[in-house]
Short mmCIF file of C-alpha atoms in Angstrom, two decimals:
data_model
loop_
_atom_site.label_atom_id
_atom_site.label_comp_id
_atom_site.label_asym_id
_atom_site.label_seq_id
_atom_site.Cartn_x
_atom_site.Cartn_y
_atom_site.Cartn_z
CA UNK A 1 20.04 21.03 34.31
CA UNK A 2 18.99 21.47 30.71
CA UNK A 3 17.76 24.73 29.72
CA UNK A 4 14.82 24.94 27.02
CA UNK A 5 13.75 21.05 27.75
CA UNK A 6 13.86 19.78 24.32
CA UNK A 7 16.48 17.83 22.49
CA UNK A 8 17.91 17.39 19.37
CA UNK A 9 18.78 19.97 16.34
CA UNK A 10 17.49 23.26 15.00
CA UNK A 11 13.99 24.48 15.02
CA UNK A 12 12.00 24.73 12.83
CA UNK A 13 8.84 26.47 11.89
CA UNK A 14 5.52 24.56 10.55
CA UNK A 15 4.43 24.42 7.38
CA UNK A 16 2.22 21.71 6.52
CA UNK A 17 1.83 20.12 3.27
CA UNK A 18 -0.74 17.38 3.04
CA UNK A 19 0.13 14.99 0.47
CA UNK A 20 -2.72 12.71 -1.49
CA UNK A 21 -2.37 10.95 -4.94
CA UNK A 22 -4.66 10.44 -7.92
CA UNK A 23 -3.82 7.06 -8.24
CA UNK A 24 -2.67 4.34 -5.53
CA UNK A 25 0.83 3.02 -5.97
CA UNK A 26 1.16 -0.35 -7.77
CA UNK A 27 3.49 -3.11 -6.40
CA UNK A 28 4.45 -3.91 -10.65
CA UNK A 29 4.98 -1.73 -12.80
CA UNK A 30 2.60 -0.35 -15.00
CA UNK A 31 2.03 -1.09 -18.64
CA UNK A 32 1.39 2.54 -19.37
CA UNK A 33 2.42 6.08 -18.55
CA UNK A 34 -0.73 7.52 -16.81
CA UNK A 35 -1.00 10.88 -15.80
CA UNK A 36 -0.58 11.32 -12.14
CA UNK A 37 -1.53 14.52 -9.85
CA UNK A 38 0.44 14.61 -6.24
CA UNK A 39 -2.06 16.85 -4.12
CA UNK A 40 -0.34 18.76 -1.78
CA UNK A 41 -1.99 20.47 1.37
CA UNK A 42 0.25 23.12 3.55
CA UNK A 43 0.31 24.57 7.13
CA UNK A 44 2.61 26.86 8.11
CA UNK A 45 4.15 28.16 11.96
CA UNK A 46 1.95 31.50 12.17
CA UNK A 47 5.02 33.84 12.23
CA UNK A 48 6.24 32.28 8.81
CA UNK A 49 4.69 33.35 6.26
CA UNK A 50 3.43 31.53 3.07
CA UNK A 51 0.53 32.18 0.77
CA UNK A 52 -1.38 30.18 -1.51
CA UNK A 53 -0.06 31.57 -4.50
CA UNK A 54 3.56 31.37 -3.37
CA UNK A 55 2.53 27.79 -2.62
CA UNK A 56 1.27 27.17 -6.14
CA UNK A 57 4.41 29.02 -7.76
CA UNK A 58 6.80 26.51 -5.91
CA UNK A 59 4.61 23.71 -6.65
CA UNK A 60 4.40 24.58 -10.61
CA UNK A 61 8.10 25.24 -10.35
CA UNK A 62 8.88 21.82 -9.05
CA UNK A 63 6.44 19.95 -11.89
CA UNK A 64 8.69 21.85 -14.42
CA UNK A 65 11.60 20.39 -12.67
CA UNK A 66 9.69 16.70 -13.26
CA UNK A 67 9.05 17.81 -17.16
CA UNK A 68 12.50 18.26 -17.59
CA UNK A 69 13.56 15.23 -16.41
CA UNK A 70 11.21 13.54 -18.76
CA UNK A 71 13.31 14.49 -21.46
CA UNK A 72 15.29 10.99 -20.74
CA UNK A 73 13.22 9.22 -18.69
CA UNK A 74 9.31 9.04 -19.52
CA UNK A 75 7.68 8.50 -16.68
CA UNK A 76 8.24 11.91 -15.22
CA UNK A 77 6.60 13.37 -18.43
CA UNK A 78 2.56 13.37 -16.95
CA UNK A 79 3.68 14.43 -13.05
CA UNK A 80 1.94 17.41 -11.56
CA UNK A 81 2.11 18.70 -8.01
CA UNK A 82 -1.34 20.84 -7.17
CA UNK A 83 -2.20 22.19 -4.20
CA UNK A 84 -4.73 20.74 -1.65
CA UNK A 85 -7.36 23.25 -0.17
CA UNK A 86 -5.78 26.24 1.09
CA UNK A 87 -2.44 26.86 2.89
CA UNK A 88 -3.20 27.33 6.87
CA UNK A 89 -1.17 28.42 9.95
CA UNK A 90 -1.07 26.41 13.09
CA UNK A 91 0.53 27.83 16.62
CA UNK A 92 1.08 25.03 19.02
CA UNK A 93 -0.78 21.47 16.88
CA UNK A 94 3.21 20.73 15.89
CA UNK A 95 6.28 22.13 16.85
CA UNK A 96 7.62 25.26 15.30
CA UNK A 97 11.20 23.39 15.10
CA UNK A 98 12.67 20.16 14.58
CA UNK A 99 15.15 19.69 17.82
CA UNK A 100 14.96 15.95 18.67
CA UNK A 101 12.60 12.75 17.53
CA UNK A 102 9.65 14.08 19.74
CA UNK A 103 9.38 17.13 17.59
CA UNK A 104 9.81 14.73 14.45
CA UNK A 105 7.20 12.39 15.54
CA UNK A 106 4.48 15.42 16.06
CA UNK A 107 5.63 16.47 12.61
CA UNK A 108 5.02 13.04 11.23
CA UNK A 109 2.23 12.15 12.34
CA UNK A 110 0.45 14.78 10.25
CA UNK A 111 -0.20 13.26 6.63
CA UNK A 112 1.64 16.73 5.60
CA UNK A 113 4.95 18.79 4.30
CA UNK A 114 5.29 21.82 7.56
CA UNK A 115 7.46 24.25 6.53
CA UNK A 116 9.09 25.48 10.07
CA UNK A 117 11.67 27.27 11.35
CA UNK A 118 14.81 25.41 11.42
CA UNK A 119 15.65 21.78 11.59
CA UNK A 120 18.23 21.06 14.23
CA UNK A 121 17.71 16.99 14.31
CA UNK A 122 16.63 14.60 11.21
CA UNK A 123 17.80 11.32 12.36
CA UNK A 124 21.24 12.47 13.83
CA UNK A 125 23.49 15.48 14.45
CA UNK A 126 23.71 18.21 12.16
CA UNK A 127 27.51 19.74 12.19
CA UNK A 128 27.29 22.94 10.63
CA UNK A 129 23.65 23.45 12.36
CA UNK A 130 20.50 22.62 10.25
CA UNK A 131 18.77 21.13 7.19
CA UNK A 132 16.35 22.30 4.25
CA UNK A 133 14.25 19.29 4.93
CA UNK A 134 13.64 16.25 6.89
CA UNK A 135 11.26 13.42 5.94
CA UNK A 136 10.99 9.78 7.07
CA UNK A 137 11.95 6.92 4.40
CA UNK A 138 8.62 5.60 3.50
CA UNK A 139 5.74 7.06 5.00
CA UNK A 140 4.03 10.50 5.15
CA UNK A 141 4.40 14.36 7.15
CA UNK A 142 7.53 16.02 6.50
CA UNK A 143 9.14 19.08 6.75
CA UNK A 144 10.99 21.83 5.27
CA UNK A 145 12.47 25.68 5.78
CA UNK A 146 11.77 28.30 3.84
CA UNK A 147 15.56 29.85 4.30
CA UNK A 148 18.88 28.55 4.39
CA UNK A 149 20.49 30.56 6.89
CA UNK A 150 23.22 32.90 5.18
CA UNK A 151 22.02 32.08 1.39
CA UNK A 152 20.65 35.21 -0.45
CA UNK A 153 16.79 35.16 -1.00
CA UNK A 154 17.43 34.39 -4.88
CA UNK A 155 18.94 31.12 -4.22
CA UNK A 156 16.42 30.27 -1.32
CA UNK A 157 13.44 30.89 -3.32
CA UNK A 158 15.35 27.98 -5.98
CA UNK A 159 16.07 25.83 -3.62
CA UNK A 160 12.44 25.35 -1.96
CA UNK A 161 10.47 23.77 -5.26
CA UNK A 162 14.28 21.10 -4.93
CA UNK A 163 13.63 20.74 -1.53
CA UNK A 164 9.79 19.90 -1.90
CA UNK A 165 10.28 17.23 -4.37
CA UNK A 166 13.61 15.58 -2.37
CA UNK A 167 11.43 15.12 0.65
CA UNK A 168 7.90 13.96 -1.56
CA UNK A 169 10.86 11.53 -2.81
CA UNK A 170 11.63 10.26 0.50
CA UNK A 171 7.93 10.21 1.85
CA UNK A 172 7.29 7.87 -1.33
CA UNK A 173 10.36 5.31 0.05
CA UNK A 174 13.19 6.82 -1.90
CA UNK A 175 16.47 6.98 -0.41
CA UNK A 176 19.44 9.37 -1.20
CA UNK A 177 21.00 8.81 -4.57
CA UNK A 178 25.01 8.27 -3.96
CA UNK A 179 26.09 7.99 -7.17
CA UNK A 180 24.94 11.20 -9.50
CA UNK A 181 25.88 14.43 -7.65
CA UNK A 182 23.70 16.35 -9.92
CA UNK A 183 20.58 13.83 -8.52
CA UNK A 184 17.59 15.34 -7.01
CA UNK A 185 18.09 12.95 -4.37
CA UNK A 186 21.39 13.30 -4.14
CA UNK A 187 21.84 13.88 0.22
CA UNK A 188 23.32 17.25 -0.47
CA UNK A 189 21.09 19.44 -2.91
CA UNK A 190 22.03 22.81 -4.71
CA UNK A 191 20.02 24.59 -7.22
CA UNK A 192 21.61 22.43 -10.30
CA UNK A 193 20.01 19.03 -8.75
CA UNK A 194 17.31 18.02 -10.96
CA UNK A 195 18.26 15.08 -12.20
CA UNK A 196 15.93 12.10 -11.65
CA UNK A 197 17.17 8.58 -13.14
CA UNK A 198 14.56 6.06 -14.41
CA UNK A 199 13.48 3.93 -11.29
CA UNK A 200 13.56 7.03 -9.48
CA UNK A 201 10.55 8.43 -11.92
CA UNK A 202 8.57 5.47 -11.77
CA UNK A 203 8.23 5.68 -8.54
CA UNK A 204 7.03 9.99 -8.39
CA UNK A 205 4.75 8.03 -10.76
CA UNK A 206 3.10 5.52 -8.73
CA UNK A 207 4.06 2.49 -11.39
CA UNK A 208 6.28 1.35 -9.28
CA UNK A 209 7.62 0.37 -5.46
CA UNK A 210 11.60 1.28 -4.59
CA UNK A 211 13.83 -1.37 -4.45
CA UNK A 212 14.17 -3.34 -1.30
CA UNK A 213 15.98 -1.74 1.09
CA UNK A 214 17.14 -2.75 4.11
CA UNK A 215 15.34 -2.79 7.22
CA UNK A 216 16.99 -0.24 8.88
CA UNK A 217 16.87 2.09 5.55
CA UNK A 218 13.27 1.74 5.53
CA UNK A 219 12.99 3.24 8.63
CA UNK A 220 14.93 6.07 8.70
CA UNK A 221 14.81 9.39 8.85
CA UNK A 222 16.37 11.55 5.87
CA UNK A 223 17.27 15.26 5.91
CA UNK A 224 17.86 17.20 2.69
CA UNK A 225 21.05 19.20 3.03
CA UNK A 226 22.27 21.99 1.18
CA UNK A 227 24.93 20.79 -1.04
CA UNK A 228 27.75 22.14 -3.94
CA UNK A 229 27.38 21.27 -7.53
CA UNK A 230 30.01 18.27 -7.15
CA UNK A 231 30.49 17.54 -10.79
CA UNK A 232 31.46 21.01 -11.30
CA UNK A 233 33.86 21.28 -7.93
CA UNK A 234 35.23 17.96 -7.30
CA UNK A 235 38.08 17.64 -9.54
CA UNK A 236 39.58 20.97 -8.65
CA UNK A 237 39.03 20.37 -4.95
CA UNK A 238 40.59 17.24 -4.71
CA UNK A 239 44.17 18.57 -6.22
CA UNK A 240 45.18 19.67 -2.74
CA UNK A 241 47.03 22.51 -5.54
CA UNK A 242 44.22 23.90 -6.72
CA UNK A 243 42.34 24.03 -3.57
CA UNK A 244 39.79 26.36 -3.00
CA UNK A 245 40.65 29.44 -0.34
CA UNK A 246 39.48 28.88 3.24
CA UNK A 247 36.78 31.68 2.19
CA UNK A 248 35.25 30.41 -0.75
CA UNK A 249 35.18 26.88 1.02
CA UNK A 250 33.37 28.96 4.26
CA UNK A 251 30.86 30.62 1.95
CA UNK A 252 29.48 27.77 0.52
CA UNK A 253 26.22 26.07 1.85
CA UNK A 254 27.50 22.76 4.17
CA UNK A 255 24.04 20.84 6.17
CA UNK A 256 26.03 17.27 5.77
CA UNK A 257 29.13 19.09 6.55
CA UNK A 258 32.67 17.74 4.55
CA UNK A 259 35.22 16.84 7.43
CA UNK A 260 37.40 15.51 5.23
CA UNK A 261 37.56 18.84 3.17
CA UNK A 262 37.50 20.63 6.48
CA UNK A 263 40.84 19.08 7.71
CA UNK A 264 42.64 20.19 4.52
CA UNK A 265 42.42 23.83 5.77
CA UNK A 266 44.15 22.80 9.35
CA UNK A 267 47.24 25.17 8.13
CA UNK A 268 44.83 28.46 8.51
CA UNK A 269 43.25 27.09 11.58
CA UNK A 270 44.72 31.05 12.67
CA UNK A 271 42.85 32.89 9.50
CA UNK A 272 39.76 30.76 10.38
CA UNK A 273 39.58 31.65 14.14
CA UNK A 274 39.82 35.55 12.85
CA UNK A 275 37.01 35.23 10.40
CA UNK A 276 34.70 34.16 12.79
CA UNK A 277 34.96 37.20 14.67
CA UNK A 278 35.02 39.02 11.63
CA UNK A 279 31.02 40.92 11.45
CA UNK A 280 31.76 40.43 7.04
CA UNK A 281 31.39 36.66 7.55
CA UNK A 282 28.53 36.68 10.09
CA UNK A 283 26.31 34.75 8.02
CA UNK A 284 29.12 31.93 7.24
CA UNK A 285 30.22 31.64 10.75
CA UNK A 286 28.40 28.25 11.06
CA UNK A 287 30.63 26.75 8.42
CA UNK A 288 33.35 28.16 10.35
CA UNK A 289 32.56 26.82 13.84
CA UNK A 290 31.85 23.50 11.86
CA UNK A 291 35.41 24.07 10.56
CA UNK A 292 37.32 25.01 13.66
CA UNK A 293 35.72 21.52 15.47
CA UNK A 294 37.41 19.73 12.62
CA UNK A 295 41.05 21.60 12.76
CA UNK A 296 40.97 23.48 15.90
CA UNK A 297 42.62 23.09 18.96
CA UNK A 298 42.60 23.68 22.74
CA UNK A 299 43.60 27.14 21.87
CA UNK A 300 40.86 27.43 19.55
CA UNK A 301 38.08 27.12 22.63
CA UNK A 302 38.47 30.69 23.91
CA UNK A 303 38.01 31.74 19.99
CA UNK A 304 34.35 29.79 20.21
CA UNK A 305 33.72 30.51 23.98
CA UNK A 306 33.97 34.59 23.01
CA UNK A 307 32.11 33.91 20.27
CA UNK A 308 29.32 32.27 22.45
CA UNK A 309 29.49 35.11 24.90
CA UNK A 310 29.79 37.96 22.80
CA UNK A 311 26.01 40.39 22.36
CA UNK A 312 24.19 39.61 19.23
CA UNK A 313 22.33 42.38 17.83
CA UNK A 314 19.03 42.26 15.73
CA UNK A 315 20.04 38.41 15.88
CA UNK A 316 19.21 36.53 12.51
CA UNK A 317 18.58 32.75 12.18
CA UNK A 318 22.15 32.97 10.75
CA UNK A 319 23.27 33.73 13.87
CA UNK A 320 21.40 30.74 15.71
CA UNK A 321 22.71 28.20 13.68
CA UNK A 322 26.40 30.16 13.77
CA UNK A 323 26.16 29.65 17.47
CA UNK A 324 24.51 25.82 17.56
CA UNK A 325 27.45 24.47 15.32
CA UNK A 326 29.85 26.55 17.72
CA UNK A 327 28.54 24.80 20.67
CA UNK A 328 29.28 21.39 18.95
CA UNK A 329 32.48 22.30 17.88
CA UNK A 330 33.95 22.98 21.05
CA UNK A 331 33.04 19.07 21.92
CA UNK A 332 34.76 18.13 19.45
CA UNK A 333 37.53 20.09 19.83
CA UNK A 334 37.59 18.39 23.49
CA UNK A 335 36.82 15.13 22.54
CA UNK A 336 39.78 15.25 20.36
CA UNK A 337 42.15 16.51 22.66
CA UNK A 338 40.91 14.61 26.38
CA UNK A 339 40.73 17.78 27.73
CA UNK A 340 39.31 18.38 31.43
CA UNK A 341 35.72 19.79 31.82
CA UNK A 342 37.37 23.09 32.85
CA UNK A 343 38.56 23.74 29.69
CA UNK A 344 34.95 23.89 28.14
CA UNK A 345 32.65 25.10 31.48
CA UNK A 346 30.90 27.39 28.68
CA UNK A 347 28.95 24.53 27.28
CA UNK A 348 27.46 24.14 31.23
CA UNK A 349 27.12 27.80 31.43
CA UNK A 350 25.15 27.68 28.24
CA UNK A 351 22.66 24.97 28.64
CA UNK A 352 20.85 27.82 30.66
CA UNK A 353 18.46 29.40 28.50
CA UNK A 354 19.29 32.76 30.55
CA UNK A 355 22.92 32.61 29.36
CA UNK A 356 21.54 32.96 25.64
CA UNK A 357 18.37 35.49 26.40
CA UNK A 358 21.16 37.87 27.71
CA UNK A 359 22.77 37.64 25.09
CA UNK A 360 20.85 37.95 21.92
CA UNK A 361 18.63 41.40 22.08
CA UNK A 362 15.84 40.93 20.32
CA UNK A 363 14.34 42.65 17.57
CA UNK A 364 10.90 44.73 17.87
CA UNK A 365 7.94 43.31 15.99
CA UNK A 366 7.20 46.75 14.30
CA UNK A 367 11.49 46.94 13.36
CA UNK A 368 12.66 47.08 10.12
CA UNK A 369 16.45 45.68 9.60
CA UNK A 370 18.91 47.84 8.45
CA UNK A 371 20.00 48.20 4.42
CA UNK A 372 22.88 46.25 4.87
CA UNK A 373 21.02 43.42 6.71
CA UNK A 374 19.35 41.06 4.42
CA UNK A 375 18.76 38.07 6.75
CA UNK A 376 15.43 38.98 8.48
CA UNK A 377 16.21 39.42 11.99
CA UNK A 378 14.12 37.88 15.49
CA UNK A 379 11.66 39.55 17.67
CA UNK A 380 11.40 38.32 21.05
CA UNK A 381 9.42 35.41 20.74
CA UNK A 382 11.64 33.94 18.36
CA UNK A 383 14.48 34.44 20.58
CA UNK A 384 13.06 32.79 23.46
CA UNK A 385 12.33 30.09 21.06
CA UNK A 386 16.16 30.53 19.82
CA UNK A 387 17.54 30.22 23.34
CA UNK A 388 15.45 26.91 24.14
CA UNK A 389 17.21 25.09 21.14
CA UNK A 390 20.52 26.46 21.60
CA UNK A 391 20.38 25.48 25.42
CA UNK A 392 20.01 21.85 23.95
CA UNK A 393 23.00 22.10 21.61
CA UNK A 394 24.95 23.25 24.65
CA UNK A 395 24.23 20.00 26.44
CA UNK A 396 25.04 18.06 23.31
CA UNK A 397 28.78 19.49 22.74
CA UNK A 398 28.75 18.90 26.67
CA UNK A 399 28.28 15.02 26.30
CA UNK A 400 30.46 14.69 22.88
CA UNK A 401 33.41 15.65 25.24
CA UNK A 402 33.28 12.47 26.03
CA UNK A 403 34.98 13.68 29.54
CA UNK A 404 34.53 11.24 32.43
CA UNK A 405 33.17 14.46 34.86
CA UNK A 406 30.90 15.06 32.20
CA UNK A 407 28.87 11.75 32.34
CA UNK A 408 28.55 12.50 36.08
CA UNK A 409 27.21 15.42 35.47
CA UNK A 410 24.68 14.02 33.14
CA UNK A 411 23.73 11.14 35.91
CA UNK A 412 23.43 14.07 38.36
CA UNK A 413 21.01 15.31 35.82
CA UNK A 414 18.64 12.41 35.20
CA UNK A 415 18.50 12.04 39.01
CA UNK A 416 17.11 15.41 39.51
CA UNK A 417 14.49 14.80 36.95
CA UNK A 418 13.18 12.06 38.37
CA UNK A 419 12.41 13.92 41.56
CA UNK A 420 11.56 17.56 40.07
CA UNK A 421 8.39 18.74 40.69
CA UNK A 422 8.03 19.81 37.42
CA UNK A 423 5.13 19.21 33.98
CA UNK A 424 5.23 15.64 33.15
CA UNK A 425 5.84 16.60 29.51
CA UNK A 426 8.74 18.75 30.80
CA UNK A 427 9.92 15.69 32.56
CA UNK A 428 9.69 13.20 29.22
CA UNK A 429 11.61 16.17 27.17
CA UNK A 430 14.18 16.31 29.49
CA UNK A 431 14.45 12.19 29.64
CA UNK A 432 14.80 11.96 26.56
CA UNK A 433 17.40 15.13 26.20
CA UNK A 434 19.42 13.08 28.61
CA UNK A 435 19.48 9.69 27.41
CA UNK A 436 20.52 11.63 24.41
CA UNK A 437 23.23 12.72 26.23
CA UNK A 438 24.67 9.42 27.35
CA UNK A 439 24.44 8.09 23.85
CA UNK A 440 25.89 10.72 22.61
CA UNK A 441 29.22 10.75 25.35
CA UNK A 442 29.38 6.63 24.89
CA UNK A 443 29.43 7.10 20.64
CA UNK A 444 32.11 10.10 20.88
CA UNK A 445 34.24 8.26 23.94
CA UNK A 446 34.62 5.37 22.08
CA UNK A 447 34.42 5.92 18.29
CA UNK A 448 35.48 9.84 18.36
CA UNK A 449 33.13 12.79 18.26
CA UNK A 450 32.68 12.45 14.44
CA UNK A 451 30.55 9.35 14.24
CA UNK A 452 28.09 11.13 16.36
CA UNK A 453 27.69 13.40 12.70
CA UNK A 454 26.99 10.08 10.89
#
């Protein structure tokens, strides 16, 4: 049966940042620039800290980032972002995670920005294991991480007044801007994209409405990923020459994760399968599970199974994501190849919570991580917490298998449900965890494990 109970991606820990306007938006545009104030109210998961001030910071931070896009387009000239009333904590009012659309729906439902733990789920899969940000198209509540797992604290504290705006973008019915890589909307952000074009401004501005979109664009559900500086890369990555090494590729920051790049590195499948045992590329592993479901093979499953299995200690969020993209990468891997479900028992193994909690040794409260350690590492509630959403990937990379056994399984599943004597709201998280399931083992058995990324 499914471990934690909930479904879909990473957790993620509550901030929330109530959003108001000085001035309605206008279905025409306006005849004249106004100035317009975007008040901003934030709760936060009590274990993750956040402060008024550091609220106000990232907020002044990210009207700067409007100001300098006024430079060519106007309307982002009189834009301010100010803080609404004073930054609060919650414990259980929303979830301290995004891991499937119940979790986003709590989240939503709050006229707010949360900031929370990790985002596992914002509208589909994540490969490589989480998201900055998640925010409906059109509508309000949204929310956002403080870290990037892996990323140094300098480019996480750059990346959070981006992240802020991209999802204040989406909550105001922008989508993701495919065509400048540098955009602010752009679907995977770095700390160069601030560009806003002029239709996007206009509409941070309240003078006008997006374009029509379709109906299915205006409902869904956007996550902000961390990206590359394209216009600086793409060139030289596209000359399969000049390529960069497997490493540099692995230490870069991958939410919407590039197969397509991915496969070009199937030659040093080998190298990659070392590195992720290697403790100097602990905080990259995620890219390199995400990798090895893209170019590995059925030799490559005992690689990720050890991995799985192997003791974590003073786990970091790093590690949680590491292992969440490894568990989807071994579906893949058997997706790929048909292989039977005895190939890849770890995933059942592992949608026990029990197989994770004996695994990752929590960190004391009252601890202080080692000098060489800059990710902050878990105490035990977070691990619990850990082990809940990693139980759920588990049963994920079990149904994108696609094996026939598997589905059985998963029927075997929703029958005991039904009759367990168990909390109804236990009962409707695991539903919905396996309907999940059988969506996810129809997509991957007939249109491959990588639309279920898509």
């Amino acid at each position: 049966m499914i471990g934690g109970g909930r479904l879909v991606f990473l957790s993620a820990t509550a901030v929330v940042l109530m959003l108001s306007t000085s001035l309605c938006l206008a279905q025409t545009e306006a005849p004249a620039i106004t100035a317009y104030i975007h008040n901003i109210c934030v709760k936060h998961f009590h274990s993750i800290p956040i402060t008024d001030s550091e609220v106000d910071d990232i907020l002044a931070r990210a009207t700067a980032i409007l100001a300098q896009a006024a430079q060519n387009n106007e309307a982002c000239g009189n834009l301010t972002l100010r803080r609404r009333d004073s930054v609060t904590s919650f414990t259980s009012e929303f979830p301290e995670r995004i891991r499937d659309e119940l979790d986003f729906t709590q989240i939503k439902q709050d006229p707010c920005l949360k900031v929370v733990k990790r985002i596992l789920w914002c509208g589909t899969l994540l490969q490589s294991g989480g998201a900055l940000g998640c925010a409906p198209v059109s509508g309000t509540g949204f929310a956002v991480v403080r870290r990037y797992p892996g990323m140094p604290d300098d480019w996480n504290t750059n990346m959070e007044p981006i992240t802020w705006l991209h999802e204040l973008g989406h909550t105001l019915g922008l989508n993701h801007n495919d065509v400048d890589s540098l955009a602010l909307m752009a679907a995977g952000i770095d700390v160069g994209n601030r560009v806003l074009n002029g239709p996007e401004c206009r509409v941070f501005a309240g003078m006008t409405m997006p374009a029509a979109a379709p109906l299915a664009a205006q409902a869904a559900i956007l996550p902000a990923e961390a990206g590359i500086l394209l216009a600086q890369v793409e060139k030289r990555d596209r000359d399969e020459a000049t390529r960069p090494s497997l490493q540099e590729f692995l230490r870069r920051p991958h939410s919407r994760f590039p197969q397509e790049e991915a496969a070009r590195y199937a030659d040093e499948r080998l190298l990659a399968e070392q590195l992720l045992l290697d403790p100097q590329y602990r905080n990259f592993a995620n890219n390199i599970a995400a990798t090895l479901g893209v170019i590995g093979t059925p030799d490559t499953i005992p690689i990720l199974e050890q991995f799985l299995k192997s003791e974590v200690h003073r786990p970091t969020e790093a590690d949680i994501t590491a292992r969440s993209a490894a568990t989807l990468a071994i579906g893949v891997i058997a997706n790929r190849y048909g292989l039977p479900v005895d190939d890849f028992r770890v995933l059942r193994e592992a949608q026990n919570t029990d197989f994770w909690l004996d695994r990752l040794e929590p960190t004391p409260s009252s601890a202080n991580p080692p000098a060489d350690q800059s990710e902050p590492v878990l105490d035990a509630a977070d691990v619990e917490s850990a082990s809940e959403d990693l139980a759920v990937q588990a049963y994920r990379g079990y149904a994108i298998s696609g094996a026939p056994e598997v589905l059985e399984d998963i029927k075997k599943d929703e029958l005991e449900n039904d009759s367990a004597a168990i909390p109804e709201p236990t009962k409707k998280r695991n539903a919905l965890a396996i309907e999940e399931a059988i969506e996810l083992h129809r997509m991957s058995k007939t249109l491959g494990a990588s639309s279920v990324f898509k």
